[in-house]
C-alpha positions as a printed Julia matrix, in Angstrom:
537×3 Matrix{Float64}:
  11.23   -7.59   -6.14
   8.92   -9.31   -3.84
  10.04   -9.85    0.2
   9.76  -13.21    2.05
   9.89  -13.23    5.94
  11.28  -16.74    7.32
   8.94  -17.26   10.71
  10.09  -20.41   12.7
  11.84  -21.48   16.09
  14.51  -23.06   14.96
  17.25  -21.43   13.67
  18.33  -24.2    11.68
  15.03  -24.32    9.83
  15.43  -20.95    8.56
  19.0   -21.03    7.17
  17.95  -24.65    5.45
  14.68  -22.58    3.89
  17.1   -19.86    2.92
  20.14  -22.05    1.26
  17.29  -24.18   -0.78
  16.93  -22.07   -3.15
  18.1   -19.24   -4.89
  15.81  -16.67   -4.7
  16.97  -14.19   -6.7
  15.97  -16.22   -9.73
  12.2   -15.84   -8.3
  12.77  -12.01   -7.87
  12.55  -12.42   -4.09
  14.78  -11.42   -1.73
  14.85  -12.51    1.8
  13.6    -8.91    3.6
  14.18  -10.74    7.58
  13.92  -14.03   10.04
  11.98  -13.91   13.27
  11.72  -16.59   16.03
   8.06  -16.45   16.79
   4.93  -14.79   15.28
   5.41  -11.71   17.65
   8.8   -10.69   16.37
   6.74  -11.48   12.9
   4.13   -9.33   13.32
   6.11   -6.26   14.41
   8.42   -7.26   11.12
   5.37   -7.47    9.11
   3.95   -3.68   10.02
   7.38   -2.36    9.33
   8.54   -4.28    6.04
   5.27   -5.51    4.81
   6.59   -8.57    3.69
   4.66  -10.22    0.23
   5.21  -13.7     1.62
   5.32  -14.93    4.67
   6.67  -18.92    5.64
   5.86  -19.6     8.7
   5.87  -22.49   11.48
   2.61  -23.12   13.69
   3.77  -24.11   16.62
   6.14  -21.29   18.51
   6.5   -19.58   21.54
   5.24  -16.21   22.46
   2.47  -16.2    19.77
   1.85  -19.16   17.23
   1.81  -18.84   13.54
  -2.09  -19.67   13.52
  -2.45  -16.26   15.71
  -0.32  -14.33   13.93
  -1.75  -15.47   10.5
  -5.06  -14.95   12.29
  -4.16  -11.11   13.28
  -2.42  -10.28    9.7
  -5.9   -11.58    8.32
  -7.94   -9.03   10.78
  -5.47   -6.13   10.08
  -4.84   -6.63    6.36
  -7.36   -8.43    4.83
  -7.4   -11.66    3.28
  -4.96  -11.27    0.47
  -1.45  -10.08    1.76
   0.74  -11.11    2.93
   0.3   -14.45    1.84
   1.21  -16.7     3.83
   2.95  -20.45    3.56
   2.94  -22.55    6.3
   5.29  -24.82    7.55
   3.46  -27.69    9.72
   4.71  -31.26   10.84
   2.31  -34.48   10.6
   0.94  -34.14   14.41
   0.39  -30.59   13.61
  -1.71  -31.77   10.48
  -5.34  -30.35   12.32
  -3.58  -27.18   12.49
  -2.92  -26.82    9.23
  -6.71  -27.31    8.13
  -7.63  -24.78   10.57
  -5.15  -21.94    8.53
  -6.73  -23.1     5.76
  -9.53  -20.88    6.96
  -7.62  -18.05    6.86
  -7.0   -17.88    3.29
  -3.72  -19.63    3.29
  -2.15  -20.09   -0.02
   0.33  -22.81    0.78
   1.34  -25.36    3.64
   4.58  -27.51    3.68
   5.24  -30.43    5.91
   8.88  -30.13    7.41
  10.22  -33.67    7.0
   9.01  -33.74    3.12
  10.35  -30.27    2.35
  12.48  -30.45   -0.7
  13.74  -27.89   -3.12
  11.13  -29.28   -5.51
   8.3   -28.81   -3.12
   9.23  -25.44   -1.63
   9.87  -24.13   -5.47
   6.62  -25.67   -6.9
   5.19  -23.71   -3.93
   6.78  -20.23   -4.27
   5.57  -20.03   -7.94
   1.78  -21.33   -6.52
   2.05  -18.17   -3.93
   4.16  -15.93   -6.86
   0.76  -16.83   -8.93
  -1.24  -16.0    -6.07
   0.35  -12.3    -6.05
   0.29  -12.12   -9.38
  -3.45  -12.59  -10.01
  -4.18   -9.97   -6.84
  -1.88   -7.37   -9.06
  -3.49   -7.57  -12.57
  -6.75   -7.38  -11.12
  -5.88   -4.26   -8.73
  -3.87   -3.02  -11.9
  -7.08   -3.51  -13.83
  -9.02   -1.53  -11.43
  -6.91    0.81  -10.47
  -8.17    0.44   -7.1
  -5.33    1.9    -4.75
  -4.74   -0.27   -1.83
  -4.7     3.04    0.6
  -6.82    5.08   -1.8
  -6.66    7.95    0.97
  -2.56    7.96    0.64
  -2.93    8.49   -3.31
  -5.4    10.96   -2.94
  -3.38   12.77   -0.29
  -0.13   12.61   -2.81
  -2.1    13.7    -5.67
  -3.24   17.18   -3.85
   0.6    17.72   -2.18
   1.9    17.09   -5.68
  -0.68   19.77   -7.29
  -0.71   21.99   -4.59
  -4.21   21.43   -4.2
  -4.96   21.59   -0.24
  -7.17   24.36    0.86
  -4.46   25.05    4.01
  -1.78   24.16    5.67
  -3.63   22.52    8.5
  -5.15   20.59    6.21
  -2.4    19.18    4.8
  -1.11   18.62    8.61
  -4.45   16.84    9.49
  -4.08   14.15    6.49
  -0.37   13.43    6.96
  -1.17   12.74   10.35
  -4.08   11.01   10.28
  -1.92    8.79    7.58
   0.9     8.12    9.7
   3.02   10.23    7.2
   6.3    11.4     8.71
   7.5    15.43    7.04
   9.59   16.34    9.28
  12.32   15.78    7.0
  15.33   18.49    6.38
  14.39   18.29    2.56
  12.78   16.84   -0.49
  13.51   16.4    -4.19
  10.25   15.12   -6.05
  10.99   13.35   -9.32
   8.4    12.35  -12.28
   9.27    9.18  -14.67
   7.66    7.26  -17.4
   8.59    3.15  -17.83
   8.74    1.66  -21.2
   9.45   -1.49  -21.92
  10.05   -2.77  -25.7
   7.58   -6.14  -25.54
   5.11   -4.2   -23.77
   3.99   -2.99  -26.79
   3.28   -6.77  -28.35
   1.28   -7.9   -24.97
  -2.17   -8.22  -23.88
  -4.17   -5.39  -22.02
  -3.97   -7.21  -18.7
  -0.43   -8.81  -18.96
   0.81   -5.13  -19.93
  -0.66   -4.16  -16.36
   0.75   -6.22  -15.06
   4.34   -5.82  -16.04
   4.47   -2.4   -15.07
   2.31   -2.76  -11.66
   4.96   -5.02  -10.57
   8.3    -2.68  -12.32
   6.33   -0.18  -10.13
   6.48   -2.08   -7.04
  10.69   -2.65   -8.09
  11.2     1.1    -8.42
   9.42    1.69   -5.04
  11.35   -0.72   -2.99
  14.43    0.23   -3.91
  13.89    3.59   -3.87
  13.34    3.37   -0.39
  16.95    1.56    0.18
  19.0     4.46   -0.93
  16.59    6.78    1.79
  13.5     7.57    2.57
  10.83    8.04   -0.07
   7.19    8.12   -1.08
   6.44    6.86   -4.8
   3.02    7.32   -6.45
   1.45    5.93   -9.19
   0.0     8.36  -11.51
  -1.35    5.98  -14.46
  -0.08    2.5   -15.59
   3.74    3.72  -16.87
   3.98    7.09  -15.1
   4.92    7.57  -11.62
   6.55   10.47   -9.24
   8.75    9.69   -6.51
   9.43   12.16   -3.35
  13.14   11.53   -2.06
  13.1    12.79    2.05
  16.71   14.52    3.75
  16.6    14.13    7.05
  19.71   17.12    6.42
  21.23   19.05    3.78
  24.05   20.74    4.05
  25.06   24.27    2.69
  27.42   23.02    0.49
  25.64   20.35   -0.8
  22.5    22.88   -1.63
  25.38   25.5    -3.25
  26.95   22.51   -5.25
  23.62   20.9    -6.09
  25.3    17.44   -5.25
  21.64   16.54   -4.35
  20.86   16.59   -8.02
  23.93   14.15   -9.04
  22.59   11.55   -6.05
  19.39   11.55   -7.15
  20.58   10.76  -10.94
  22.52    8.04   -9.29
  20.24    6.4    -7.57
  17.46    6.17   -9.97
  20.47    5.07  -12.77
  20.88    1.97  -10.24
  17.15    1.68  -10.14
  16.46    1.71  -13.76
  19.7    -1.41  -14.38
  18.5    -3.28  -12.01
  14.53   -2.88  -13.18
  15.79   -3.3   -16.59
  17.65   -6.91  -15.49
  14.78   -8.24  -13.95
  12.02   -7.0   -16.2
  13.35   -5.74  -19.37
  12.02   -2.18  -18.4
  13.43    1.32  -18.89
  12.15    4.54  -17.91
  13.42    8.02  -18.35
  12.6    10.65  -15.25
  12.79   14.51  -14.67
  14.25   15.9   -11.1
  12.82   18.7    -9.76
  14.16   21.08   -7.24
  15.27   20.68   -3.65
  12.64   21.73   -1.42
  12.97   22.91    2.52
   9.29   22.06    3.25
   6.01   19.92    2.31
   4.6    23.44    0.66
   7.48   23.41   -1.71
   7.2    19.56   -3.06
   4.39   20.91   -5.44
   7.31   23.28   -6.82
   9.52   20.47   -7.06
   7.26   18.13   -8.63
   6.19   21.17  -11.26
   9.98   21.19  -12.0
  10.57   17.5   -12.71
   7.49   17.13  -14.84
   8.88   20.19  -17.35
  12.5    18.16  -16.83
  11.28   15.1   -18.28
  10.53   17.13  -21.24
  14.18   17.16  -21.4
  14.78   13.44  -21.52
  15.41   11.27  -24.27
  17.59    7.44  -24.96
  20.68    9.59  -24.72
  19.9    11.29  -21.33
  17.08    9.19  -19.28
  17.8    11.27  -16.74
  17.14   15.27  -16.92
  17.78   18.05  -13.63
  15.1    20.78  -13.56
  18.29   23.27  -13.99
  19.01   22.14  -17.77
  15.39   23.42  -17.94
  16.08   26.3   -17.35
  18.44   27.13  -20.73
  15.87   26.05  -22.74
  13.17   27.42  -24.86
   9.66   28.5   -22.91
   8.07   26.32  -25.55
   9.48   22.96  -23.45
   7.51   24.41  -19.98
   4.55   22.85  -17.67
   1.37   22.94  -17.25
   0.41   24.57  -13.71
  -2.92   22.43  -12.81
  -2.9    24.2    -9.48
  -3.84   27.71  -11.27
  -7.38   26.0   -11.47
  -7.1    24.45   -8.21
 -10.23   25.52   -6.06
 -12.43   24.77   -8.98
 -11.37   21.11  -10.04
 -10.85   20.17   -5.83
 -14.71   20.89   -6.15
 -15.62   19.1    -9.24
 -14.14   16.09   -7.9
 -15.29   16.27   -3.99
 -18.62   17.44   -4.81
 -19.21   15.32   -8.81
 -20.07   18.48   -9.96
 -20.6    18.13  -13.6
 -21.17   21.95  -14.2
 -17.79   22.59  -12.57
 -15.92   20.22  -14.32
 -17.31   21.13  -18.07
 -16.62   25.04  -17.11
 -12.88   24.02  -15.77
 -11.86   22.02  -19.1
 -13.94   24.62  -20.81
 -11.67   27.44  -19.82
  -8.72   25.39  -20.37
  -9.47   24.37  -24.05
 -10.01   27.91  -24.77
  -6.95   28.81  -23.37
  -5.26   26.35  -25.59
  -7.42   27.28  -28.56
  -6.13   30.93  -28.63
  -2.37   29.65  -28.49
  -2.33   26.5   -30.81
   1.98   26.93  -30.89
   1.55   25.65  -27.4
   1.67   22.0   -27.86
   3.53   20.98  -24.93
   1.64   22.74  -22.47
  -1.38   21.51  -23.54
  -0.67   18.0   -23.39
   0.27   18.52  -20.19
  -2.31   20.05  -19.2
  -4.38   17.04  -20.0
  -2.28   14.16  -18.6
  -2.47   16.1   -15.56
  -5.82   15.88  -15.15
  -6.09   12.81  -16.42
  -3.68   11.87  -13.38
  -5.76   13.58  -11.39
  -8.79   11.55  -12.58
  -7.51    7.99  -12.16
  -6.0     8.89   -8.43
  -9.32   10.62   -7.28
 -11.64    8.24   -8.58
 -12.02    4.58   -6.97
 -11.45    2.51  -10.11
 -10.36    5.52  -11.89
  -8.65    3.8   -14.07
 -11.02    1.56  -14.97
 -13.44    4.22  -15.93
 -11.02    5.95  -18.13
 -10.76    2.56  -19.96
 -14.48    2.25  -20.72
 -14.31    5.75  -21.78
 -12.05    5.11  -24.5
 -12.73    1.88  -24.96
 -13.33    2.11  -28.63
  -9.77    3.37  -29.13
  -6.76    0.64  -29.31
  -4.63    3.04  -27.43
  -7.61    3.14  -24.69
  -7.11    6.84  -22.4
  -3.48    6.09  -23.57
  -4.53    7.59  -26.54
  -3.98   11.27  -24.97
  -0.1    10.41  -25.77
  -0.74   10.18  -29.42
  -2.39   13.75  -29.9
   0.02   15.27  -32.47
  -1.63   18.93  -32.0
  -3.28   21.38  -29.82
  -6.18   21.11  -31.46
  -6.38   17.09  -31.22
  -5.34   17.54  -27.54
  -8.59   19.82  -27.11
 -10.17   17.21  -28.8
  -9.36   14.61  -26.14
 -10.19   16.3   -23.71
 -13.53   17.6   -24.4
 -14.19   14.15  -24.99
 -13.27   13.06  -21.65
 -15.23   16.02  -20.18
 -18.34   14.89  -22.02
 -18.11   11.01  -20.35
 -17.06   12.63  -17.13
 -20.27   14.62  -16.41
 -22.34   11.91  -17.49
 -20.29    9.67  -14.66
 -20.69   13.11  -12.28
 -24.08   12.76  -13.3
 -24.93    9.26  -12.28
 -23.12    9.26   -8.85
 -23.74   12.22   -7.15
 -26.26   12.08   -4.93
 -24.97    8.31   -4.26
 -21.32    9.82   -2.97
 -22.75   12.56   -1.29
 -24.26    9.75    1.02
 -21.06    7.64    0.65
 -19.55   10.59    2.36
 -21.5    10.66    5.05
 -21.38    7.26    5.59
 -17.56    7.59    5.6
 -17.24   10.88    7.85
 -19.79    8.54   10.65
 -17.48    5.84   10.31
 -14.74    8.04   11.03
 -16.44    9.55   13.76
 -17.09    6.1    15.34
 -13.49    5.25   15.15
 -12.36    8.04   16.8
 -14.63    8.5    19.51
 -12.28    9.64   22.05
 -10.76   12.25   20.34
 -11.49   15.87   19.64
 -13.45   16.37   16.67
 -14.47   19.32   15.63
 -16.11   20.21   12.18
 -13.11   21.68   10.65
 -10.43   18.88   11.33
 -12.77   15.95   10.27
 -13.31   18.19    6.85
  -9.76   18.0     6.25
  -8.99   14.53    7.15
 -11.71   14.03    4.51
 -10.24   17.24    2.33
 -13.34   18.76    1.93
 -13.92   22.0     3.42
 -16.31   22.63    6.6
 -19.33   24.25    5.08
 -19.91   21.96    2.76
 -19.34   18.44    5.19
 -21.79   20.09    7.23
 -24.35   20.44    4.54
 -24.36   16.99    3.45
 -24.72   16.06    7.12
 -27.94   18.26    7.5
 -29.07   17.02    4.05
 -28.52   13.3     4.21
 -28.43   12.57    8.05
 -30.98   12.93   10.6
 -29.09   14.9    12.75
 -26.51   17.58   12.18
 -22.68   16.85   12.72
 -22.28   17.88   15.82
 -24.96   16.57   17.02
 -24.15   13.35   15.81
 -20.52   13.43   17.21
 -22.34   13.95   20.75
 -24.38   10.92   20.18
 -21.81    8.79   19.76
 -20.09   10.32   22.43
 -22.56    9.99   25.13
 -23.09    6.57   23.99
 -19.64    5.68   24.25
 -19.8     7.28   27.94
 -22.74    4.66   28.9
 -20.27    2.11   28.45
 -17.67    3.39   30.34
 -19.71    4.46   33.25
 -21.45    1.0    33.76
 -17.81   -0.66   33.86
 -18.14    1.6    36.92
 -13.74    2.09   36.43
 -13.69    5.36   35.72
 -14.61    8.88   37.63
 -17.03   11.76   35.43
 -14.34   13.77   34.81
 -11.78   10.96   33.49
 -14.55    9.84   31.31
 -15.26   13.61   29.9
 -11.53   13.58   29.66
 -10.87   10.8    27.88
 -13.44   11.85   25.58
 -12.17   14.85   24.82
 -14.78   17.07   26.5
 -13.59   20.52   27.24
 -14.72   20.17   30.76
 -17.09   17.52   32.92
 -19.46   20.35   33.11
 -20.11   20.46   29.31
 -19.97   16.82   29.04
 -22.79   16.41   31.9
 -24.38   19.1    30.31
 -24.46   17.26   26.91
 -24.96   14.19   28.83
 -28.04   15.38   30.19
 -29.82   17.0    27.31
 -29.51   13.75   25.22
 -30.21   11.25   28.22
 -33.01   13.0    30.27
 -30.23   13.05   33.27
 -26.74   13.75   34.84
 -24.08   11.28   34.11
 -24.34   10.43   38.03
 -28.04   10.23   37.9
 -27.7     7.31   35.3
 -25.35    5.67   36.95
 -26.74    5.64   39.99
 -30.0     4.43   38.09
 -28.29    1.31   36.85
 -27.5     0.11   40.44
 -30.89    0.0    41.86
């Protein structure tokens, strides 16, 4: 369900926008109202709104500025924006035009014709952005899938790590508890569409199933591929007697039942899930999620909805594949494109598979795991595995029609063939992309500590190696460079002339205004005073 924020000064404006129409019939609900584009923008950062309608002229902040800001912050794609303008205001109107607008109404002509005919315009609008991100597979915070993938796989190399990222993410898990669930959609006509118009179905059931998710209580939802996803449900308590009774586990199937009725009245789209267990702490989600992957094996029309504890009474035959028990060396293959990593990895793992062809389950598994892995790692991961298996009908889909171990081994020695090539071709171009990235990052957070092993794990690569690929592909080593920018930074704040030596090495996170006029001085040929005293004669 897409959200609409209602931005204008009048309060009888917005209750005439919202009586127009009924929006459920669009599949948008109205997510808030707000009087000028400040109370907007601080809406829009919390509820990130699909659509925003919004006057021009207000108080506090005008629609131009906030559409302006929205555009800096967010791009040029969402929200997207409508405006609402009057005839006077007409110049204005051009001049949002410039921001990518997708829509502007004038107030005295607005009808229920016009606003509809608008809504499916912008609906369009949205629609076109999704296929071709679906297409792609280009996550719109590649760093949050990336970070989900590893806390779902276990696949950080420490818990500061894993501390670093979350933080650097803005991820709150300080929760009481969490219960990670895995699902698959399916949807009857699916089947009977179109490549792109099947992505885009299920990108926007996704986008359903992680909205309200998040009404019943906090959660994080990942995709893994087009149809599969896992969802991370967030306590801020549990009880003892809720933990004894596993009530938790009867919540959860309640919640995703109302998920799946109302995805299935809007979209015509089912999907069966697995529910792993409850979980004090972050280190245990990879448990969980473990759990609710074998649980799904459980699943079928009759019970969409399977508790890791049913598990339990079954058969060994039905359990999981553990990607994590080849954890260090696939983290490498994929930081590093190592193609001699990679082919040893999936080597092992066939052969592990070859010498126990009974175990069918596990090895399927153990591929869609990695190819989960693959998609959520790679930028336009999924469009790679497309053109790998472009020759099939079933494209890298075609990994859920392997009927035996030995066609599962198949698949993926297949995929590990096209992989190395790709590893191949790009990996002396990433190792500089890297770099490029970690000096970015380095720039951005001038003012803050940062020391070798903390800027590895924002990046989740470990120390050694970040600081090889600086002394390889920059001209200076990394902390060298961190200094530079640094003392540069410094320059600027000492010829403002504001600030004392010591509130400057301060707020740049100096350990003392000795070392920073110490570092100061080796780089600049003087003392911090010395060149600031030079720039006043």
């Amino acid at each position: 369900m897409y959200k609409l924020l209602i931005v204008d000064d009048e309060p009888l404006v917005q209750v005439g926008i919202k009586s127009m129409l009924d929006w459920s019939k669009y599949n948008i609900e109205i997510c808030a109202t707000a009087l000028n584009g400040q109370a907007a923008l601080q809406i829009i950062e919390e509820k990130r709104p699909d659509i925003v309608m919004t006057d021009i002229k207000m108080p506090v902040m005008s629609g131009l500025d906030l559409i302006r800001i929205c555009r800096e912050r967010y791009g040029n794609e969402k929200p997207c924006f409508i405006i609402l303008t009057s005839y006077e205001d007409f110049h204005m109107a051009k001049e949002a035009l410039t921001y990518q607008v997708t829509d502007y109404l004038v107030k005295l002509e607005l009808t229920a014709d016009t606003l509809s005919e608008a809504i499916e315009r912008v609906l369009a609008a949205i629609r076109r952005i999704e296929e071709r991100d679906g297409a792609a597979s280009t996550a719109v915070y590649p760093f949050y899938d990336k970070f989900f993938i590893r806390l779902l796989n276990n696949l950080f190399e420490s818990e500061e790590q894993f501390t670093l990222q979350s933080r650097d993410l803005n991820l709150d898990f300080g929760y009481g508890g969490y219960v990670c669930c895995y699902g698959e959609m399916t949807s009857p006509q699916a089947e009977q569409l179109p490549r792109e118009k099947q992505i885009s179905l299920f990108v926007s059931s996704m986008q359903m199933i992680r909205e309200l998710a998040a009404k019943y209580m906090p959660c994080y939802a990942l995709s893994l591929d087009i149809r599969h996803f896992a969802l991370i449900f967030c306590y801020s308590t549990i009880s003892e007697s809720c933990r004894e009774s596993k009530d938790y586990g009867r919540e959860i199937r309640g919640i995703l039942s109302g998920i799946s009725t109302t995805l299935e009245k809007y979209y015509n789209v089912s999907f069966h899930c697995g529910i792993g267990s409850l979980t004090d702490s972050p280190q245990g989600i990879s448990d969980s999620y473990q759990y609710s992957r074998q649980a799904c094996l459980m699943t079928d029309t009759y019970r969409p909805f399977s508790f890791f504890e049913d598990c339990l009474k079954e058969d060994s035959y039905h359990s999981s594949f553990n990607i994590s028990l080849f954890k260090q060396e696939l983290t490498r293959a994929f930081e590093e494109y190592d193609p001699e990593i990679l082919q040893k990895t999936i080597d092992d793992i066939c052969g592990l598979f070859a010498l126990h062809p009974s175990y069918y389950v596990q090895a399927l598994d153990a591929a869609c795991n990695i190819l989960y892995l693959s998609i959520s790692l790679l930028q336009n991961g999924e469009s790679i595995l497309s053109e790998f298996f472009k020759d099939n009908p079933e494209g890298y889909r075609s990994i859920y029609k392997q009927t035996s171990v030995e066609q599962v081994i198949n698949w993926l020695q297949s995929f590990s063939r096209q992989m190395c090539q790709l590893f191949e071709d790009r990996r002396r171009d990433y190792k500089n992309h890297i770099v490029a990235n970690v000096k970015k990052y380095i720039n951005e957070h001038v003012k803050e500590r940062l020391s070798l092993n903390e800027v590895a794990a924002v990046f989740g690569i470990s120390p050694n190696y970040l600081s090889q690929l600086f002394g390889k592909y920059n001209e200076t080593g990394f902390s060298e460079y961190v200094n530079s920018c640094k003392i540069r930074e410094s320059k600027k704040l000492l010829q403002e002339g504001h600030l004392k030596v010591y509130e400057i090495a301060e707020m740049l996170g100096f350990e003392s205004a000795f070392y920073f006029s110490k570092v100061f001085k080796k780089l600049e040929g003087m003392s911090p005073t010395e060149y600031l005293n030079a720039q006043y004669r």
